Coordinates of N, CA, C and O in Angstrom, one line a residue:
X479 N 141.0 115.0 91.1 CA 140.8 115.8 90.0 C 142.1 116.1 89.3 O 143.0 116.7 90.0
X480 N 142.3 115.8 88.1 CA 143.5 116.1 87.4 C 143.6 117.5 86.9 O 144.7 117.9 86.5
X481 N 142.5 118.2 86.8 CA 142.5 119.6 86.3 C 141.8 120.4 87.4 O 140.6 120.1 87.7
X482 N 142.5 121.3 88.1 CA 141.9 122.1 89.1 C 140.8 123.0 88.6 O 140.9 123.4 87.4
X483 N 139.9 123.4 89.4 CA 138.9 124.4 89.0 C 139.6 125.7 88.7 O 140.7 126.0 89.1
X484 N 139.0 126.5 87.9 CA 139.5 127.8 87.5 C 138.6 128.8 88.2 O 137.4 128.9 87.9
X485 N 139.2 129.5 89.1 CA 138.5 130.5 89.9 C 138.1 131.7 88.9 O 138.8 132.0 88.0
X486 N 136.9 132.2 89.2 CA 136.4 133.3 88.3 C 137.4 134.4 88.0 O 137.6 134.9 86.9
X487 N 138.2 134.8 89.0 CA 139.2 135.9 88.9 C 140.5 135.4 88.1 O 141.3 136.3 87.8
X488 N 140.6 134.1 87.9 CA 141.8 133.6 87.2 C 141.5 133.3 85.7 O 142.4 132.8 85.0
X489 N 140.3 133.5 85.2 CA 140.0 133.2 83.9 C 140.6 134.1 82.8 O 140.7 135.3 83.0
X490 N 141.2 133.4 81.8 CA 141.7 134.2 80.6 C 140.4 134.8 79.9 O 139.3 134.4 80.2
X491 N 140.7 135.6 78.9 CA 139.5 136.1 78.1 C 138.8 135.0 77.4 O 137.6 135.0 77.4
X492 N 139.5 134.1 76.8 CA 138.9 132.9 76.1 C 138.1 132.1 77.1 O 137.0 131.6 76.8
X493 N 138.7 131.8 78.3 CA 138.0 131.0 79.3 C 136.8 131.8 79.8 O 135.8 131.2 80.1
X494 N 136.9 133.1 80.0 CA 135.8 133.9 80.5 C 134.6 133.8 79.6 O 133.4 133.6 80.0
X495 N 134.8 133.8 78.3 CA 133.7 133.7 77.3 C 133.1 132.3 77.4 O 131.8 132.2 77.4
X496 N 133.9 131.3 77.5 CA 133.3 129.9 77.6 C 132.6 129.8 79.0 O 131.5 129.2 79.0
X497 N 133.2 130.3 80.1 CA 132.5 130.2 81.4 C 131.2 130.9 81.3 O 130.2 130.4 81.8
X498 N 131.1 132.1 80.7 CA 129.8 132.7 80.6 C 128.8 131.9 79.8 O 127.6 131.9 80.1
X499 N 129.3 131.3 78.7 CA 128.4 130.5 77.9 C 127.9 129.3 78.7 O 126.7 129.0 78.6
X500 N 128.7 128.6 79.5 CA 128.3 127.5 80.3 C 127.3 128.0 81.3 O 126.3 127.3 81.5
X501 N 127.5 129.1 82.0 CA 126.6 129.6 83.0 C 125.3 130.0 82.3 O 124.2 129.7 82.9
X502 N 125.3 130.5 81.1 CA 124.0 130.8 80.4 C 123.3 129.5 80.1 O 122.1 129.4 80.3
X503 N 124.0 128.5 79.6 CA 123.3 127.2 79.3 C 122.7 126.6 80.6 O 121.6 126.2 80.6
X504 N 123.5 126.5 81.7 CA 123.1 125.8 82.9 C 122.1 126.7 83.6 O 121.3 126.1 84.4
X505 N 122.1 128.0 83.5 CA 121.2 128.9 84.1 C 119.8 128.8 83.5 O 118.8 129.2 84.2
X506 N 119.7 128.1 82.4 CA 118.4 128.0 81.7 C 117.5 127.0 82.3 O 116.3 126.9 82.0
X507 N 118.0 126.2 83.2 CA 117.2 125.2 83.9 C 117.6 125.1 85.3 O 118.7 125.4 85.7
X508 N 116.7 124.7 86.1 CA 117.0 124.5 87.6 C 117.9 123.3 87.7 O 117.6 122.3 87.2
X509 N 119.0 123.5 88.4 CA 119.9 122.4 88.7 C 119.8 122.0 90.1 O 120.2 122.7 91.0
X510 N 119.3 120.8 90.3 CA 119.2 120.3 91.7 C 120.5 119.6 92.2 O 120.5 118.8 93.0
X511 N 121.6 120.0 91.5 CA 122.9 119.5 91.9 C 123.9 120.6 92.0 O 123.6 121.7 91.5
X512 N 125.0 120.4 92.6 CA 126.0 121.4 92.8 C 126.9 121.5 91.5 O 127.5 120.5 91.1
X513 N 126.9 122.7 90.9 CA 127.7 122.9 89.7 C 128.8 124.0 89.9 O 129.6 124.2 89.0
X514 N 128.9 124.5 91.1 CA 129.9 125.5 91.4 C 130.4 125.3 92.8 O 129.7 124.8 93.7
X515 N 131.7 125.6 93.0 CA 132.2 125.5 94.4 C 131.9 126.8 95.2 O 131.2 127.7 94.7
X516 N 132.4 126.9 96.4 CA 132.0 128.0 97.3 C 132.6 129.3 96.8 O 132.1 130.4 97.1
X517 N 133.6 129.3 95.9 CA 134.2 130.5 95.3 C 133.5 130.9 94.0 O 133.9 131.9 93.4
X518 N 132.5 130.1 93.6 CA 131.8 130.4 92.4 C 132.4 129.8 91.1 O 132.0 130.1 90.0
X519 N 133.4 129.0 91.3 CA 134.1 128.3 90.2 C 133.2 127.2 89.7 O 132.7 126.4 90.5
X520 N 133.1 127.0 88.4 CA 132.4 125.8 87.9 C 133.1 124.5 88.2 O 134.4 124.5 88.2
X521 N 132.4 123.5 88.5 CA 132.9 122.2 88.9 C 132.4 121.2 87.9 O 131.7 121.5 86.9
X522 N 132.6 119.9 88.1 CA 132.1 118.8 87.2 C 133.0 118.8 86.0 O 134.2 118.9 86.1
X523 N 132.4 118.7 84.8 CA 133.3 118.6 83.6 C 133.8 120.0 83.2 O 134.7 120.1 82.3
X524 N 133.3 121.0 83.8 CA 133.6 122.4 83.3 C 135.0 122.8 83.5 O 135.5 123.5 82.6
X525 N 135.7 122.5 84.6 CA 137.1 122.9 84.6 C 138.0 122.3 83.5 O 138.8 123.0 82.9
X526 N 137.7 121.1 83.1 CA 138.4 120.5 81.9 C 138.0 121.3 80.7 O 138.9 121.6 79.9
X527 N 136.8 121.6 80.5 CA 136.4 122.4 79.3 C 137.0 123.8 79.3 O 137.5 124.2 78.3
X528 N 137.1 124.4 80.5 CA 137.7 125.7 80.5 C 139.2 125.6 80.2 O 139.8 126.6 79.7
X529 N 139.8 124.5 80.6 CA 141.3 124.4 80.3 C 141.5 124.2 78.8 O 142.6 124.6 78.3
X530 N 140.6 123.7 78.1 CA 140.7 123.4 76.7 C 139.5 124.0 75.9 O 138.7 123.3 75.3
X531 N 139.4 125.3 75.9 CA 138.2 126.0 75.3 C 138.0 125.6 73.8 O 136.8 125.5 73.4
X532 N 139.0 125.5 73.0 CA 138.9 125.2 71.6 C 138.2 123.8 71.4 O 137.5 123.6 70.4
X533 N 138.5 122.9 72.3 CA 137.9 121.5 72.2 C 136.5 121.6 72.8 O 135.6 120.8 72.4
X534 N 136.3 122.4 73.8 CA 135.0 122.4 74.5 C 133.9 123.1 73.7 O 132.7 122.7 73.8
X535 N 134.2 124.2 73.0 CA 133.2 124.9 72.3 C 132.4 124.1 71.4 O 131.1 124.1 71.4
X536 N 133.0 123.2 70.5 CA 132.1 122.4 69.6 C 131.3 121.4 70.4 O 130.2 121.1 70.0
X537 N 131.9 120.9 71.5 CA 131.1 119.9 72.3 C 129.9 120.6 72.9 O 128.8 120.0 72.9
X538 N 130.1 121.8 73.4 CA 128.9 122.5 74.0 C 127.9 122.9 72.9 O 126.7 122.9 73.2
X539 N 128.4 123.2 71.8 CA 127.5 123.5 70.7 C 126.6 122.3 70.3 O 125.4 122.4 70.1
X540 N 127.3 121.2 70.3 CA 126.6 119.9 70.0 C 125.5 119.7 71.1 O 124.4 119.3 70.8
X541 N 125.9 119.9 72.4 CA 124.9 119.7 73.5 C 123.7 120.6 73.3 O 122.6 120.2 73.4
X542 N 124.0 121.9 73.0 CA 123.0 122.9 72.8 C 122.0 122.5 71.7 O 120.8 122.6 71.8
X543 N 122.6 122.1 70.6 CA 121.8 121.7 69.4 C 120.9 120.6 69.7 O 119.7 120.6 69.3
X544 N 121.4 119.5 70.3 CA 120.5 118.4 70.6 C 119.5 118.7 71.7 O 118.4 118.1 71.6
X545 N 119.8 119.5 72.6 CA 118.8 119.8 73.7 C 117.8 120.9 73.4 O 116.8 120.9 74.0
X546 N 118.1 121.7 72.4 CA 117.1 122.7 72.0 C 116.0 122.1 71.2 O 116.3 121.3 70.3
X547 N 114.8 122.5 71.4 CA 113.6 121.9 70.7 C 113.6 120.4 70.7 O 113.4 119.7 69.7
X548 N 113.8 119.9 71.9 CA 113.9 118.4 72.1 C 112.6 117.7 71.7 O 111.5 118.2 72.0
X549 N 112.7 116.6 71.0 CA 111.5 115.8 70.6 C 111.2 114.9 71.8 O 110.0 114.6 72.1
X550 N 112.3 114.5 72.5 CA 112.1 113.5 73.6 C 111.7 114.2 74.9 O 112.1 115.3 75.2
X551 N 110.8 113.5 75.7 CA 110.5 114.1 76.9 C 111.6 114.0 77.9 O 112.6 113.3 77.8
X552 N 111.5 114.9 79.0 CA 112.6 115.0 80.0 C 112.9 113.6 80.6 O 114.0 113.3 80.8
X553 N 111.9 112.9 81.0 CA 112.1 111.6 81.6 C 112.8 110.6 80.7 O 113.7 109.9 81.1
X554 N 112.4 110.6 79.5 CA 113.0 109.7 78.5 C 114.5 110.1 78.3 O 115.4 109.2 78.3
X555 N 114.8 111.4 78.3 CA 116.2 111.8 78.2 C 117.0 111.4 79.4 O 118.1 110.9 79.2
X556 N 116.4 111.5 80.5 CA 117.2 111.2 81.8 C 117.4 109.7 81.9 O 118.5 109.2 82.3
X557 N 116.5 108.9 81.4 CA 116.7 107.4 81.4 C 117.9 107.1 80.5 O 118.8 106.3 80.9
X558 N 117.9 107.7 79.3 CA 119.1 107.4 78.4 C 120.4 107.9 79.0 O 121.4 107.3 78.9
X559 N 120.4 109.1 79.6 CA 121.6 109.7 80.2 C 122.1 108.8 81.3 O 123.3 108.5 81.4
X560 N 121.2 108.4 82.2 CA 121.6 107.5 83.4 C 122.1 106.2 82.9 O 123.0 105.6 83.4
X561 N 121.4 105.6 81.9 CA 121.9 104.4 81.3 C 123.3 104.5 80.8 O 124.1 103.6 81.0
X562 N 123.6 105.6 80.1 CA 124.9 105.8 79.6 C 125.9 106.0 80.7 O 127.0 105.4 80.7
X563 N 125.6 106.9 81.6 CA 126.5 107.1 82.8 C 126.8 105.9 83.5 O 128.0 105.7 84.0
X564 N 125.9 105.0 83.7 CA 126.1 103.8 84.4 C 127.1 102.9 83.7 O 127.9 102.2 84.3
X565 N 127.0 102.9 82.3 CA 127.9 102.0 81.5 C 129.4 102.5 81.7 O 130.3 101.7 81.6
X566 N 129.6 103.7 82.0 CA 130.9 104.3 82.1 C 131.3 104.5 83.6 O 132.5 104.8 83.9
X567 N 130.4 104.3 84.5 CA 130.7 104.6 85.9 C 131.1 106.0 86.1 O 131.9 106.3 87.0
X568 N 130.5 106.9 85.4 CA 130.9 108.4 85.5 C 130.2 109.0 86.7 O 129.0 109.3 86.6
X569 N 130.9 109.1 87.8 CA 130.3 109.5 89.1 C 129.6 110.8 89.0 O 128.5 110.9 89.5
X570 N 130.2 111.8 88.5 CA 129.6 113.2 88.5 C 128.4 113.2 87.6 O 127.3 113.8 88.0
X571 N 128.4 112.5 86.5 CA 127.2 112.4 85.6 C 126.1 111.7 86.4 O 124.9 112.1 86.3
X572 N 126.4 110.6 87.0 CA 125.4 109.8 87.7 C 124.8 110.7 88.9 O 123.6 110.7 89.2
X573 N 125.7 111.4 89.6 CA 125.3 112.3 90.7 C 124.3 113.3 90.2 O 123.2 113.5 90.7
X574 N 124.8 114.1 89.2 CA 124.0 115.2 88.7 C 122.7 114.8 88.0 O 121.6 115.3 88.3
X575 N 122.7 113.8 87.2 CA 121.5 113.4 86.5 C 120.6 112.5 87.3 O 119.4 112.5 87.0
X576 N 121.1 111.9 88.4 CA 120.2 111.2 89.3 C 119.3 112.3 90.0 O 118.1 112.1 90.2
X577 N 119.9 113.4 90.4 CA 119.1 114.5 91.0 C 118.1 115.1 90.0 O 117.0 115.4 90.4
X578 N 118.5 115.3 88.8 CA 117.6 115.8 87.8 C 116.4 114.8 87.6 O 115.3 115.2 87.6
X579 N 116.8 113.5 87.5 CA 115.7 112.5 87.2 C 114.7 112.4 88.4 O 113.5 112.4 88.1
X580 N 115.2 112.5 89.6 CA 114.3 112.5 90.7 C 113.4 113.8 90.7 O 112.2 113.8 91.0
X581 N 114.0 114.9 90.4 CA 113.3 116.2 90.4 C 112.2 116.2 89.3 O 111.2 116.9 89.5
X582 N 112.4 115.5 88.2 CA 111.3 115.5 87.2 C 110.4 114.3 87.3 O 109.5 114.1 86.5
X583 N 110.5 113.5 88.4 CA 109.5 112.5 88.7 C 109.8 111.1 88.5 O 109.0 110.2 88.7
X584 N 111.0 110.7 88.1 CA 111.4 109.3 88.1 C 111.5 108.9 89.6 O 112.0 109.6 90.4
X585 N 111.1 107.7 89.9 CA 111.1 107.2 91.2 C 112.5 106.8 91.7 O 113.4 106.6 90.9
X586 N 112.6 106.8 93.0 CA 113.9 106.4 93.6 C 114.3 105.0 93.1 O 115.5 104.8 92.8
X587 N 113.4 104.1 93.1 CA 113.8 102.7 92.7 C 114.2 102.7 91.2 O 115.2 101.9 90.8
X588 N 113.6 103.4 90.3 CA 114.0 103.5 88.9 C 115.4 104.1 88.8 O 116.2 103.6 88.1
X589 N 115.6 105.2 89.5 CA 116.9 105.9 89.4 C 118.0 105.0 90.0 O 119.0 104.8 89.3
X590 N 117.7 104.3 91.1 CA 118.7 103.4 91.7 C 119.1 102.3 90.7 O 120.2 101.9 90.6
X591 N 118.1 101.7 90.1 CA 118.3 100.6 89.1 C 119.1 101.1 87.9 O 120.1 100.4 87.5
X592 N 118.8 102.3 87.4 CA 119.5 102.8 86.3 C 121.0 103.1 86.6 O 121.9 102.7 85.9
X593 N 121.2 103.7 87.8 CA 122.6 103.9 88.3 C 123.4 102.7 88.4 O 124.5 102.6 88.2
X594 N 122.7 101.6 88.9 CA 123.3 100.3 89.1 C 123.5 99.5 87.7 O 124.0 98.4 87.7
X595 N 123.1 100.1 86.6 CA 123.3 99.5 85.3 C 122.2 98.4 85.0 O 122.4 97.6 84.2
X596 N 121.1 98.5 85.7 CA 120.0 97.6 85.5 C 118.9 98.2 84.7 O 118.7 99.4 84.6
X597 N 118.0 97.3 84.1 CA 116.8 97.8 83.4 C 115.7 97.7 84.5 O 115.2 96.7 84.8
X598 N 115.3 98.9 84.9 CA 114.3 98.9 86.0 C 112.9 98.5 85.6 O 112.5 98.7 84.4
X599 N 112.1 97.9 86.5 CA 110.7 97.7 86.2 C 110.1 99.1 86.5 O 110.7 99.9 87.2
X600 N 108.9 99.3 86.0 CA 108.3 100.6 86.2 C 108.6 101.7 85.2 O 108.1 102.8 85.4
X601 N 109.3 101.3 84.2 CA 109.5 102.3 83.1 C 108.3 102.4 82.2 O 107.6 101.4 82.0
X602 N 108.0 103.5 81.7 CA 106.9 103.6 80.7 C 107.4 103.0 79.4 O 108.7 102.7 79.3
X603 N 106.6 102.6 78.5 CA 107.1 102.0 77.2 C 108.1 102.9 76.5 O 109.1 102.4 76.0
X604 N 107.9 104.2 76.5 CA 108.9 105.1 75.9 C 110.2 105.1 76.6 O 111.3 105.1 76.0
X605 N 110.2 105.1 78.0 CA 111.4 105.1 78.8 C 112.1 103.7 78.6 O 113.4 103.7 78.5
X606 N 111.4 102.7 78.5 CA 112.0 101.3 78.2 C 112.7 101.3 76.9 O 113.8 100.8 76.8
X607 N 112.1 101.9 75.9 CA 112.8 101.9 74.6 C 114.1 102.8 74.7 O 115.1 102.4 74.1
X608 N 114.0 103.9 75.3 CA 115.2 104.8 75.5 C 116.3 104.0 76.2 O 117.5 104.0 75.8
X609 N 115.9 103.3 77.3 CA 116.9 102.5 78.0 C 117.5 101.4 77.1 O 118.8 101.3 77.1
X610 N 116.7 100.7 76.4 CA 117.2 99.6 75.6 C 118.1 100.1 74.5 O 119.1 99.5 74.2
X611 N 117.7 101.2 73.8 CA 118.6 101.7 72.8 C 119.9 102.2 73.3 O 121.0 101.8 72.8
X612 N 119.9 102.9 74.4 CA 121.2 103.4 75.0 C 122.0 102.2 75.5 O 123.2 102.2 75.2
X613 N 121.4 101.2 76.1 CA 122.2 100.1 76.6 C 122.7 99.3 75.4 O 123.9 98.9 75.5
X614 N 122.0 99.1 74.4 CA 122.4 98.4 73.2 C 123.6 99.1 72.5 O 124.6 98.5 72.1
X615 N 123.5 100.4 72.4 CA 124.5 101.2 71.7 C 125.9 101.1 72.5 O 126.9 101.1 71.9
X616 N 125.8 100.9 73.8 CA 127.0 100.7 74.6 C 127.6 99.3 74.6 O 128.6 99.1 75.1
X617 N 126.9 98.4 73.9 CA 127.4 97.0 73.8 C 128.4 96.9 72.8 O 129.1 95.9 72.7
X618 N 128.5 97.9 71.9 CA 129.5 97.8 70.9 C 129.1 97.1 69.6 O 129.8 97.0 68.7
X619 N 127.8 96.7 69.6 CA 127.3 96.0 68.4 C 126.3 97.0 67.7 O 125.7 97.9 68.3
X620 N 125.9 96.7 66.5 CA 124.9 97.5 65.8 C 123.6 97.4 66.5 O 123.3 96.3 67.1
X621 N 122.8 98.4 66.4 CA 121.4 98.4 67.0 C 120.6 97.5 66.1 O 120.5 97.6 64.9
X622 N 120.0 96.5 66.8 CA 119.2 95.5 66.0 C 118.0 96.2 65.3 O 117.4 97.2 65.8
X623 N 117.7 95.7 64.1 CA 116.6 96.3 63.3 C 115.3 96.4 64.1 O 114.6 97.4 64.0
X624 N 115.0 95.3 64.9 CA 113.7 95.3 65.6 C 113.7 96.5 66.6 O 112.6 97.1 66.8
X625 N 114.8 96.7 67.3 CA 114.8 97.8 68.3 C 114.8 99.2 67.6 O 114.2 100.1 68.1
X626 N 115.5 99.3 66.5 CA 115.5 100.5 65.7 C 114.1 100.9 65.3 O 113.6 102.0 65.5
X627 N 113.4 99.9 64.7 CA 112.0 100.1 64.3 C 111.1 100.5 65.4 O 110.2 101.3 65.3
X628 N 111.3 99.8 66.6 CA 110.5 100.2 67.8 C 110.8 101.6 68.2 O 109.8 102.4 68.5
X629 N 112.0 102.1 68.1 CA 112.3 103.4 68.5 C 111.7 104.4 67.5 O 111.1 105.4 67.9
X630 N 111.7 104.1 66.2 CA 111.1 105.0 65.2 C 109.6 105.0 65.4 O 108.9 106.0 65.3
X631 N 109.0 103.8 65.8 CA 107.5 103.8 66.0 C 107.2 104.7 67.2 O 106.1 105.3 67.2
X632 N 108.0 104.7 68.2 CA 107.7 105.4 69.5 C 108.1 106.9 69.3 O 107.3 107.7 69.8
X633 N 109.3 107.2 68.8 CA 109.8 108.5 68.8 C 109.8 109.2 67.4 O 110.1 110.4 67.3
X634 N 109.5 108.5 66.3 CA 109.7 109.0 65.0 C 111.2 109.0 64.7 O 112.0 108.8 65.5
X635 N 111.5 109.3 63.4 CA 112.9 109.4 63.0 C 113.6 110.5 63.7 O 114.8 110.3 64.1
X636 N 113.1 111.7 63.8 CA 113.8 112.8 64.5 C 114.1 112.4 66.0 O 115.2 112.7 66.5
X637 N 113.1 111.9 66.6 CA 113.3 111.5 68.0 C 114.3 110.4 68.2 O 115.1 110.4 69.2
X638 N 114.3 109.4 67.3 CA 115.3 108.3 67.3 C 116.7 108.9 67.1 O 117.6 108.5 67.8
X639 N 116.8 109.8 66.2 CA 118.1 110.4 65.9 C 118.6 111.2 67.2 O 119.7 111.1 67.6
X640 N 117.6 111.9 67.8 CA 118.0 112.7 69.0 C 118.4 111.7 70.1 O 119.4 112.0 70.8
X641 N 117.8 110.6 70.3 CA 118.2 109.6 71.3 C 119.6 109.1 71.0 O 120.4 109.0 71.9
X642 N 119.9 108.8 69.8 CA 121.2 108.3 69.4 C 122.3 109.3 69.7 O 123.3 109.0 70.3
X643 N 122.0 110.6 69.3 CA 123.0 111.6 69.5 C 123.1 112.0 71.0 O 124.2 112.2 71.4
X644 N 122.0 111.9 71.7 CA 122.1 112.2 73.1 C 122.9 111.1 73.8 O 123.8 111.5 74.7
X645 N 122.8 109.9 73.5 CA 123.5 108.8 74.0 C 125.0 109.0 73.7 O 125.9 108.8 74.6
X646 N 125.3 109.4 72.5 CA 126.7 109.6 72.1 C 127.3 110.8 72.9 O 128.5 110.7 73.3
X647 N 126.5 111.8 73.1 CA 127.0 113.0 73.8 C 127.4 112.6 75.2 O 128.5 113.0 75.7
X648 N 126.5 111.9 75.9 CA 126.8 111.6 77.3 C 127.9 110.5 77.4 O 128.5 110.4 78.5
X649 N 128.1 109.7 76.4 CA 129.2 108.8 76.4 C 130.5 109.6 76.4 O 131.5 109.4 77.1
X650 N 130.5 110.7 75.5 CA 131.7 111.5 75.4 C 132.0 112.3 76.7 O 133.1 112.4 77.2
X651 N 130.9 112.8 77.3 CA 131.1 113.6 78.6 C 131.5 112.6 79.7 O 132.3 112.9 80.6
X652 N 131.0 111.4 79.7 CA 131.4 110.4 80.7 C 132.9 110.1 80.5 O 133.6 109.9 81.5
X653 N 133.4 110.0 79.3 CA 134.8 109.7 79.1 C 135.7 110.9 79.6 O 136.7 110.7 80.2
X654 N 135.2 112.1 79.4 CA 136.0 113.3 79.9 C 136.0 113.2 81.4 O 137.0 113.4 82.1
X655 N 134.8 113.0 82.0 CA 134.8 112.9 83.5 C 135.7 111.9 84.1 O 136.4 112.1 85.0
X656 N 135.7 110.7 83.4 CA 136.6 109.6 83.9 C 138.0 109.9 83.6 O 138.9 109.6 84.5
X657 N 138.4 110.4 82.5 CA 139.8 110.7 82.1 C 140.4 111.6 83.1 O 141.6 111.5 83.5
X658 N 139.6 112.6 83.6 CA 140.2 113.6 84.5 C 139.8 113.4 85.9 O 140.0 114.3 86.7
X659 N 139.2 112.2 86.2 CA 138.9 111.8 87.6 C 138.2 112.9 88.3 O 138.6 113.3 89.4
X660 N 137.1 113.4 87.7 CA 136.3 114.5 88.3 C 135.6 114.0 89.6 O 134.9 113.0 89.5
X661 N 135.9 114.7 90.7 CA 135.3 114.3 91.9 C 133.8 114.7 92.1 O 133.4 115.6 91.4
X662 N 133.2 114.1 93.1 CA 131.9 114.5 93.5 C 131.9 115.7 94.5 O 132.9 115.7 95.2
X663 N 130.9 116.5 94.4 CA 130.9 117.6 95.4 C 130.5 117.0 96.8 O 130.1 115.9 96.9
X664 N 130.7 117.9 97.8 CA 130.5 117.4 99.2 C 129.0 116.9 99.4 O 128.8 116.1 100.3
X665 N 128.1 117.5 98.7 CA 126.7 117.1 98.9 C 126.2 115.8 98.3 O 125.1 115.4 98.4
X666 N 127.1 115.2 97.6 CA 126.8 113.9 96.9 C 126.6 112.8 98.0 O 127.3 112.8 99.0
X667 N 125.6 112.0 97.7 CA 125.4 110.9 98.7 C 126.3 109.7 98.5 O 126.7 109.3 97.5

């Protein structure tokens, strides 16, 4: 880890406000993964965000905007997130979102295939479109018209936009995780 965790007692006022915001966001859903160390300091991408609050605030606002009033179902979102994480080899993202995906009902074999960068069998039609869109966007080429139209047929224009922005968000967080060599917590398999 290139940026050490920031212990709760060491936070500046600006960091404390961001730390509280992150805890509020993550406290809104059950996290089946470790997001804090034994001292209560945030881990994963959050130490980097706390080190650079002015850069992190807009990123967190973007995440909050896309995740509130989501058009996409939770399983569809996790398929796209894991597809993105696998393209970047972002270990903490794959760790945390694999656990979320399993907790919301994706099978072990589907999660394992997504983490391995494969298109798993056993996806619903909606999940398959989410995987294909996310995988295609990471190829560096334009999204083919036939796949775009399929996404709009399945998710509508708002859902397709959400899928594209979600994929872009997790590409950005994967880059942050990789740039700062964010380690896995002890409970990672």
